[in-house]
mmCIF file of C-alpha atoms in Angstrom:
data_model
loop_
_atom_site.group_PDB
_atom_site.id
_atom_site.type_symbol
_atom_site.label_atom_id
_atom_site.label_comp_id
_atom_site.label_asym_id
_atom_site.label_seq_id
_atom_site.Cartn_x
_atom_site.Cartn_y
_atom_site.Cartn_z
ATOM 1 C CA THR A 1 11.024 -1.545 -15.252
ATOM 2 C CA SER A 2 9.196 1.690 -14.555
ATOM 3 C CA ALA A 3 10.941 4.781 -15.946
ATOM 4 C CA THR A 4 9.795 6.893 -12.982
ATOM 5 C CA THR A 5 10.635 4.541 -10.106
ATOM 6 C CA GLY A 6 13.226 2.191 -11.573
ATOM 7 C CA ILE A 7 11.341 -0.686 -9.950
ATOM 8 C CA THR A 8 11.214 -3.953 -11.829
ATOM 9 C CA THR A 9 8.123 -6.103 -11.510
ATOM 10 C CA ARG A 10 8.061 -9.844 -12.140
ATOM 11 C CA THR A 11 5.172 -12.110 -12.793
ATOM 12 C CA LYS A 12 4.645 -15.059 -10.494
ATOM 13 C CA GLN A 13 7.782 -17.053 -11.348
ATOM 14 C CA SER A 14 8.643 -17.870 -7.759
ATOM 15 C CA SER A 15 10.022 -21.284 -7.091
ATOM 16 C CA TYR A 16 9.037 -21.789 -3.451
ATOM 17 C CA TYR A 17 6.469 -20.603 -0.919
ATOM 18 C CA GLU A 18 6.140 -21.500 2.716
ATOM 19 C CA GLY A 19 4.056 -20.256 5.616
ATOM 20 C CA SER A 20 3.419 -20.893 9.277
ATOM 21 C CA TYR A 21 -0.032 -22.343 8.761
ATOM 22 C CA THR A 22 -2.244 -23.745 6.060
ATOM 23 C CA ALA A 23 -5.827 -24.857 6.522
ATOM 24 C CA ASN A 24 -8.774 -25.628 4.323
ATOM 25 C CA GLY A 25 -6.601 -25.557 1.217
ATOM 26 C CA ARG A 26 -5.153 -22.127 2.051
ATOM 27 C CA ILE A 27 -1.596 -22.861 1.057
ATOM 28 C CA ALA A 28 1.065 -20.167 1.183
ATOM 29 C CA TYR A 29 1.173 -19.326 -2.534
ATOM 30 C CA LEU A 30 -2.310 -17.823 -2.241
ATOM 31 C CA ALA A 31 -0.710 -14.764 -0.599
ATOM 32 C CA PHE A 32 0.666 -13.985 -4.056
ATOM 33 C CA ASN A 33 -2.400 -14.919 -6.081
ATOM 34 C CA SER A 34 -5.389 -12.833 -4.986
ATOM 35 C CA ILE A 35 -6.071 -11.653 -8.516
ATOM 36 C CA ILE A 36 -8.191 -14.787 -8.839
ATOM 37 C CA TYR A 37 -10.559 -13.242 -6.288
ATOM 38 C CA GLU A 38 -10.987 -10.180 -8.500
ATOM 39 C CA ILE A 39 -11.770 -12.351 -11.529
ATOM 40 C CA THR A 40 -13.767 -15.246 -10.102
ATOM 41 C CA GLY A 41 -14.871 -14.164 -6.618
ATOM 42 C CA GLU A 42 -13.005 -17.132 -5.132
ATOM 43 C CA ILE A 43 -11.572 -16.059 -1.785
ATOM 44 C CA ASN A 44 -7.843 -16.559 -1.663
ATOM 45 C CA GLY A 45 -5.071 -14.921 0.266
ATOM 46 C CA PHE A 46 -2.889 -15.845 3.186
ATOM 47 C CA HIS A 47 -4.792 -17.233 6.153
ATOM 48 C CA VAL A 48 -3.519 -18.643 9.460
ATOM 49 C CA ALA A 49 -5.301 -20.540 12.222
ATOM 50 C CA ASN A 50 -7.806 -18.837 14.513
ATOM 51 C CA ASN A 51 -6.507 -17.673 17.917
ATOM 52 C CA THR A 52 -2.907 -17.257 16.722
ATOM 53 C CA TYR A 53 -3.223 -13.596 17.819
ATOM 54 C CA ASN A 54 -4.633 -12.281 21.105
ATOM 55 C CA SER A 55 -7.466 -9.775 21.584
ATOM 56 C CA SER A 56 -4.960 -6.880 21.304
ATOM 57 C CA GLY A 57 -3.810 -8.195 17.938
ATOM 58 C CA PHE A 58 -0.400 -9.483 19.110
ATOM 59 C CA ALA A 59 0.960 -12.842 17.948
ATOM 60 C CA ASN A 60 0.919 -15.779 20.352
ATOM 61 C CA ASN A 61 3.689 -17.775 18.632
ATOM 62 C CA THR A 62 7.399 -17.320 17.945
ATOM 63 C CA TYR A 63 8.988 -18.942 14.910
ATOM 64 C CA PHE A 64 11.801 -16.475 14.134
ATOM 65 C CA PRO A 65 14.261 -16.010 17.004
ATOM 66 C CA GLY A 66 13.409 -12.970 19.124
ATOM 67 C CA TYR A 67 10.290 -11.861 17.231
ATOM 68 C CA ASN A 68 6.744 -13.179 17.691
ATOM 69 C CA GLY A 69 4.502 -13.589 14.677
ATOM 70 C CA GLU A 70 3.025 -15.804 12.020
ATOM 71 C CA TRP A 71 5.150 -15.896 8.879
ATOM 72 C CA ILE A 72 5.328 -16.478 5.159
ATOM 73 C CA ALA A 73 8.442 -16.797 2.980
ATOM 74 C CA VAL A 74 9.002 -16.758 -0.757
ATOM 75 C CA ASP A 75 11.988 -17.768 -2.873
ATOM 76 C CA LEU A 76 11.813 -15.451 -5.872
ATOM 77 C CA GLY A 77 14.177 -17.556 -7.953
ATOM 78 C CA VAL A 78 16.282 -14.425 -8.591
ATOM 79 C CA SER A 79 17.857 -11.853 -6.298
ATOM 80 C CA ILE A 80 16.219 -8.454 -6.041
ATOM 81 C CA ILE A 81 16.938 -5.326 -4.040
ATOM 82 C CA LEU A 82 13.557 -4.985 -2.334
ATOM 83 C CA LYS A 83 12.304 -1.398 -2.457
ATOM 84 C CA GLN A 84 8.577 -1.688 -1.803
ATOM 85 C CA VAL A 85 5.897 -4.062 -0.586
ATOM 86 C CA ARG A 86 2.151 -3.819 -0.973
ATOM 87 C CA PHE A 87 -0.565 -5.482 1.065
ATOM 88 C CA PHE A 88 -4.110 -5.982 -0.190
ATOM 89 C CA PRO A 89 -6.353 -6.111 2.904
ATOM 90 C CA ARG A 90 -9.175 -8.349 4.063
ATOM 91 C CA GLY A 91 -10.452 -6.072 6.824
ATOM 92 C CA GLY A 92 -8.686 -5.777 10.175
ATOM 93 C CA ARG A 93 -6.615 -8.944 10.173
ATOM 94 C CA ASP A 94 -3.892 -7.446 8.001
ATOM 95 C CA PRO A 95 -0.235 -6.759 8.941
ATOM 96 C CA GLY A 96 0.042 -3.992 11.554
ATOM 97 C CA LEU A 97 3.555 -4.401 13.014
ATOM 98 C CA PHE A 98 5.927 -6.647 11.099
ATOM 99 C CA ARG A 99 9.443 -7.422 9.971
ATOM 100 C CA ILE A 100 10.745 -8.392 6.564
ATOM 101 C CA TYR A 101 13.772 -10.675 6.463
ATOM 102 C CA GLY A 102 16.028 -11.637 3.561
ATOM 103 C CA THR A 103 18.617 -14.298 2.739
ATOM 104 C CA ASN A 104 20.559 -15.630 -0.227
ATOM 105 C CA ASP A 105 21.537 -18.939 1.305
ATOM 106 C CA VAL A 106 19.092 -21.020 -0.742
ATOM 107 C CA SER A 107 20.974 -24.294 -0.328
ATOM 108 C CA GLN A 108 20.597 -24.153 3.475
ATOM 109 C CA PHE A 109 17.167 -22.509 3.780
ATOM 110 C CA ASN A 110 14.736 -24.522 5.876
ATOM 111 C CA GLY A 111 12.164 -21.997 7.088
ATOM 112 C CA PRO A 112 12.131 -19.926 10.257
ATOM 113 C CA SER A 113 14.552 -22.169 12.172
ATOM 114 C CA TYR A 114 17.221 -21.169 9.650
ATOM 115 C CA ASN A 115 19.679 -18.785 11.370
ATOM 116 C CA ASN A 116 21.063 -16.681 8.518
ATOM 117 C CA TRP A 117 18.160 -14.224 8.103
ATOM 118 C CA THR A 118 18.867 -10.490 7.839
ATOM 119 C CA VAL A 119 16.216 -8.031 9.027
ATOM 120 C CA ILE A 120 15.842 -5.579 6.154
ATOM 121 C CA TYR A 121 12.747 -3.720 7.355
ATOM 122 C CA GLU A 122 10.766 -3.303 10.564
ATOM 123 C CA GLN A 123 7.370 -1.591 10.700
ATOM 124 C CA THR A 124 7.498 0.015 14.159
ATOM 125 C CA VAL A 125 4.395 2.226 13.856
ATOM 126 C CA ARG A 126 1.278 0.096 13.629
ATOM 127 C CA LEU A 127 -0.559 0.180 10.319
ATOM 128 C CA THR A 128 -4.233 0.305 11.287
ATOM 129 C CA LEU A 129 -7.416 -0.653 9.528
ATOM 130 C CA SER A 130 -8.903 2.832 9.944
ATOM 131 C CA ALA A 131 -5.846 4.837 8.866
ATOM 132 C CA ASN A 132 -3.865 2.647 6.462
ATOM 133 C CA TYR A 133 -6.061 0.028 4.802
ATOM 134 C CA THR A 134 -8.816 0.564 2.240
ATOM 135 C CA SER A 135 -10.781 -2.324 0.761
ATOM 136 C CA GLY A 136 -9.626 -3.138 -2.749
ATOM 137 C CA GLN A 137 -6.618 -0.803 -2.547
ATOM 138 C CA PRO A 138 -3.037 -1.736 -1.741
ATOM 139 C CA THR A 139 -1.269 -0.364 1.309
ATOM 140 C CA ILE A 140 2.196 0.605 0.084
ATOM 141 C CA VAL A 141 5.281 0.377 2.294
ATOM 142 C CA ASN A 142 8.561 1.751 0.948
ATOM 143 C CA ILE A 143 11.706 -0.109 1.982
ATOM 144 C CA ASN A 144 15.120 1.544 2.444
ATOM 145 C CA ASN A 145 17.265 -1.412 1.376
ATOM 146 C CA ASN A 146 20.322 -1.648 -0.859
ATOM 147 C CA ASN A 147 21.147 -5.346 -0.552
ATOM 148 C CA PRO A 148 19.849 -8.042 -2.898
ATOM 149 C CA TYR A 149 18.174 -11.181 -1.550
ATOM 150 C CA GLN A 150 16.511 -14.141 -3.220
ATOM 151 C CA ILE A 151 14.368 -15.331 -0.302
ATOM 152 C CA TYR A 152 12.150 -12.933 1.635
ATOM 153 C CA ALA A 153 10.098 -13.617 4.745
ATOM 154 C CA LEU A 154 7.311 -11.575 6.319
ATOM 155 C CA VAL A 155 6.701 -12.010 10.065
ATOM 156 C CA VAL A 156 3.615 -10.233 11.432
ATOM 157 C CA ASN A 157 3.846 -9.358 15.126
ATOM 158 C CA GLN A 158 0.578 -7.397 15.459
ATOM 159 C CA LEU A 159 -2.562 -7.162 13.337
ATOM 160 C CA SER A 160 -4.010 -3.930 11.951
ATOM 161 C CA SER A 161 -6.862 -3.981 14.500
ATOM 162 C CA ASP A 162 -7.673 -5.519 17.869
ATOM 163 C CA GLY A 163 -9.807 -8.622 18.141
ATOM 164 C CA GLY A 164 -8.972 -10.192 14.772
ATOM 165 C CA LEU A 165 -7.366 -13.281 16.359
ATOM 166 C CA LEU A 166 -5.807 -14.428 13.052
ATOM 167 C CA LEU A 167 -3.681 -13.079 10.209
ATOM 168 C CA ASN A 168 -5.580 -12.918 6.927
ATOM 169 C CA PHE A 169 -4.809 -10.716 3.917
ATOM 170 C CA LEU A 170 -5.432 -11.039 0.202
ATOM 171 C CA GLU A 171 -2.013 -10.443 -1.270
ATOM 172 C CA TRP A 172 1.588 -9.528 -0.489
ATOM 173 C CA GLU A 173 3.420 -7.992 -3.455
ATOM 174 C CA LEU A 174 7.180 -7.403 -3.545
ATOM 175 C CA TYR A 175 8.810 -4.799 -5.792
ATOM 176 C CA GLY A 176 12.491 -4.250 -6.370
ATOM 177 C CA LYS A 177 15.407 -4.177 -8.745
ATOM 178 C CA GLU A 178 16.571 -7.511 -10.098
ATOM 179 C CA VAL A 179 20.245 -8.297 -9.641
ATOM 180 C CA THR A 180 22.077 -10.572 -12.078
ATOM 181 C CA LEU A 181 24.410 -13.017 -10.376
ATOM 182 C CA THR A 182 27.751 -13.771 -11.972
ATOM 183 C CA THR A 183 27.550 -17.410 -10.902
ATOM 184 C CA PRO A 184 24.277 -19.300 -10.668
ATOM 185 C CA PRO A 185 23.169 -20.371 -7.187
ATOM 186 C CA ILE A 186 22.983 -24.056 -6.303
ATOM 187 C CA LEU A 187 19.346 -24.797 -5.679
ATOM 188 C CA PRO A 188 18.100 -27.676 -3.542
ATOM 189 C CA ILE A 189 15.737 -30.218 -5.021
ATOM 190 C CA GLN A 190 12.189 -29.368 -3.989
ATOM 191 C CA TYR A 191 9.078 -31.461 -4.295
ATOM 192 C CA SER A 192 5.538 -30.153 -4.463
ATOM 193 C CA GLY A 193 3.250 -31.168 -1.635
ATOM 194 C CA GLY A 194 0.256 -31.267 -3.878
#
């Protein structure tokens, strides 16, 4: 926990990752694992299919009710009060307009078709490649949220620049204050897909 911000950071102890698209071995956990790129030069990050966004950078698909966009969700394994997110860019195909959703209903969670999501943040002013993203540096977004959630989802409605046609960023980091539950949650059995 930082003495100046009160924000607790956790290492990658998440129990579950899911995203709207995986291709060429680009599974969802890579959105939380770009440090490998810095060490080995191996390109990681979150990557969706080509042509999932139009030439103006808007999403073509709807997974979450009432909001277009490709998505990724993470079960942190503990509840946190999310206070900040950081995006490490890959150059113009990064989140521009987006929502962040949260839920604690881990026993019923089944991805975007699940109906008990709470919108905890909406980026309504487009983050752009020229104004908000710098190669190798995180773009920091502060979140005004006071409720703890265990599962968080990011849904990107528009990219940071026109013409990108797909969502692709190196890393999504979540920062917040961990909340200790008085009774442990009942977790579903989950199997790894490989």
